[in-house]
Amino acid sequence: MNEPQAPSAALSAGVTIAQALTAARTAGVERLDAQLMLAHLLQQPRSWLIAHDQTVLSVVQATQLAQWLDRRRAGEPLAYLLGQAEFCGLTLQVGPQVLIPRPETELLVEWGLEVLADRLATVSAPSVVDLGCGSGAIALAIQHQCAAARVTAVDASAPALDVARCNAEALHLPITLAQGDWWSAVVGQRFHLALANPPYVAPEDPHLIPLRYEPHSALVATEHGLADLHRLIDGAASALHPGGWLLLEHGHDQGAAVRQRLQQAGFAEAETRCDLAGMERCTGARCS
Ligand code: GLN
């Protein structure tokens, strides 16, 4: 990420895929990222590149690739360069208005689907809310895998809701969108399942430096990163049906604080699940 050579210099007209990959390596950009850029530019699967590495890029393609390599080298996430990210098997449009969906958040979706599978034994169309939906990733993945659910996606940010709306339309998934701050967007409604991946990084956390391209408001919360988790927990009892579940993503060191707050708020069966790295990542509990 700190090589002095500009990759654009190595990507003059007539460059082949193989030469472009070499230029990317020289520029310090990971091979997988460079392959995904090329696959996107050429509208081909990544596997195609290997058998066609003598294909010559057009001037437009080489120019776009050179710009992407420069921006990637400066630290901009690949998902923003390509304008899309994969989540639970869906391709979502993303931009700097929204957090890039993370693989660990798929854990929250899987847990939500387990809750819904149980609930479908007694309720034909369970109601679900995704609070702080950003690109709509959680809400859309739930709706995609559970057609019977009635899913609402909430965000305080109008630009984020525009992204979620585009994704819902592109994927033909009939979620409802509502603008507002956490529970205030759905006052008077009750849900069988609420999920959220709220901001939970403390303002002084150095881990924010590589996340600088993503919306601060989607990442950072006061009270050591717990402020929004607390608001979600404190408002949940009056917004859930009896027996409804609240599932929350949180930081690796926040599980105990979240469980304690849930118990204080009268929730039962608080349980924490770990992500693939073995870190406490999601906590859920049932409204009694
Ligand atoms: N999991 C993200 C990260 O630490 C943070 C997402 C969030 O704050 N909700 O990279």
mmCIF file of N, CA and C and ligand atoms in Angstrom, residues 99 102 104-105 197-201 207 211 214 218-220 249-250 281, ligand 1:
data_model
loop_
_atom_site.group_PDB
_atom_site.id
_atom_site.type_symbol
_atom_site.label_atom_id
_atom_site.label_comp_id
_atom_site.label_asym_id
_atom_site.label_seq_id
_atom_site.Cartn_x
_atom_site.Cartn_y
_atom_site.Cartn_z
ATOM 1 N N LEU A 99 -22.456 1.258 5.373
ATOM 2 C CA LEU A 99 -21.426 0.317 5.802
ATOM 3 C C LEU A 99 -21.369 -0.844 4.801
ATOM 4 N N ARG A 102 -20.543 -7.180 6.329
ATOM 5 C CA ARG A 102 -19.413 -8.024 6.732
ATOM 6 C C ARG A 102 -19.846 -9.484 6.827
ATOM 7 N N GLU A 104 -19.272 -11.550 9.149
ATOM 8 C CA GLU A 104 -19.717 -11.926 10.502
ATOM 9 C C GLU A 104 -21.195 -11.588 10.735
ATOM 10 N N THR A 105 -21.709 -10.631 9.972
ATOM 11 C CA THR A 105 -23.123 -10.271 10.131
ATOM 12 C C THR A 105 -24.038 -11.373 9.573
ATOM 13 N N ASN A 197 -27.383 -4.432 13.502
ATOM 14 C CA ASN A 197 -25.922 -4.321 13.534
ATOM 15 C C ASN A 197 -25.638 -2.834 13.713
ATOM 16 N N PRO A 198 -25.745 -2.342 14.950
ATOM 17 C CA PRO A 198 -25.630 -0.891 15.177
ATOM 18 C C PRO A 198 -24.166 -0.453 15.225
ATOM 19 N N PRO A 199 -23.921 0.854 15.285
ATOM 20 C CA PRO A 199 -22.540 1.287 15.543
ATOM 21 C C PRO A 199 -22.125 0.818 16.925
ATOM 22 N N TYR A 200 -20.922 0.261 17.033
ATOM 23 C CA TYR A 200 -20.484 -0.194 18.357
ATOM 24 C C TYR A 200 -18.993 0.012 18.611
ATOM 25 N N VAL A 201 -18.337 0.768 17.748
ATOM 26 C CA VAL A 201 -16.911 1.015 17.944
ATOM 27 C C VAL A 201 -16.756 2.291 18.786
ATOM 28 N N HIS A 207 -8.861 1.002 15.642
ATOM 29 C CA HIS A 207 -9.407 0.138 14.603
ATOM 30 C C HIS A 207 -10.231 0.949 13.578
ATOM 31 N N LEU A 211 -10.999 1.999 8.717
ATOM 32 C CA LEU A 211 -12.427 2.058 8.346
ATOM 33 C C LEU A 211 -12.842 3.469 7.930
ATOM 34 N N GLU A 214 -15.713 4.446 5.495
ATOM 35 C CA GLU A 214 -17.112 4.056 5.764
ATOM 36 C C GLU A 214 -17.788 5.101 6.661
ATOM 37 N N ALA A 218 -22.289 5.006 11.154
ATOM 38 C CA ALA A 218 -22.655 3.586 11.155
ATOM 39 C C ALA A 218 -21.690 2.756 11.993
ATOM 40 N N LEU A 219 -20.595 3.380 12.418
ATOM 41 C CA LEU A 219 -19.543 2.627 13.113
ATOM 42 C C LEU A 219 -19.386 3.006 14.577
ATOM 43 N N VAL A 220 -19.502 4.299 14.874
ATOM 44 C CA VAL A 220 -19.039 4.816 16.157
ATOM 45 C C VAL A 220 -20.195 5.145 17.084
ATOM 46 N N GLU A 249 -25.701 -7.505 16.930
ATOM 47 C CA GLU A 249 -24.256 -7.668 16.708
ATOM 48 C C GLU A 249 -23.535 -6.657 17.602
ATOM 49 N N HIS A 250 -22.336 -7.019 18.065
ATOM 50 C CA HIS A 250 -21.578 -6.106 18.931
ATOM 51 C C HIS A 250 -20.090 -6.397 18.824
ATOM 52 N N ARG A 281 -19.661 -12.178 19.161
ATOM 53 C CA ARG A 281 -20.049 -11.221 18.109
ATOM 54 C C ARG A 281 -21.532 -10.881 18.110
HETATM 55 N N1 GLN B 1 -17.838 -5.036 12.430
HETATM 56 C C1 GLN B 1 -17.414 -3.734 11.995
HETATM 57 C C2 GLN B 1 -15.927 -3.611 12.162
HETATM 58 O O1 GLN B 1 -15.463 -3.545 13.255
HETATM 59 C C3 GLN B 1 -18.101 -2.648 12.732
HETATM 60 C C4 GLN B 1 -19.538 -2.617 12.384
HETATM 61 C C5 GLN B 1 -20.343 -1.840 13.341
HETATM 62 O O2 GLN B 1 -19.894 -0.962 14.055
HETATM 63 N N2 GLN B 1 -21.559 -2.173 13.379
HETATM 64 O O3 GLN B 1 -15.233 -3.629 11.178
#
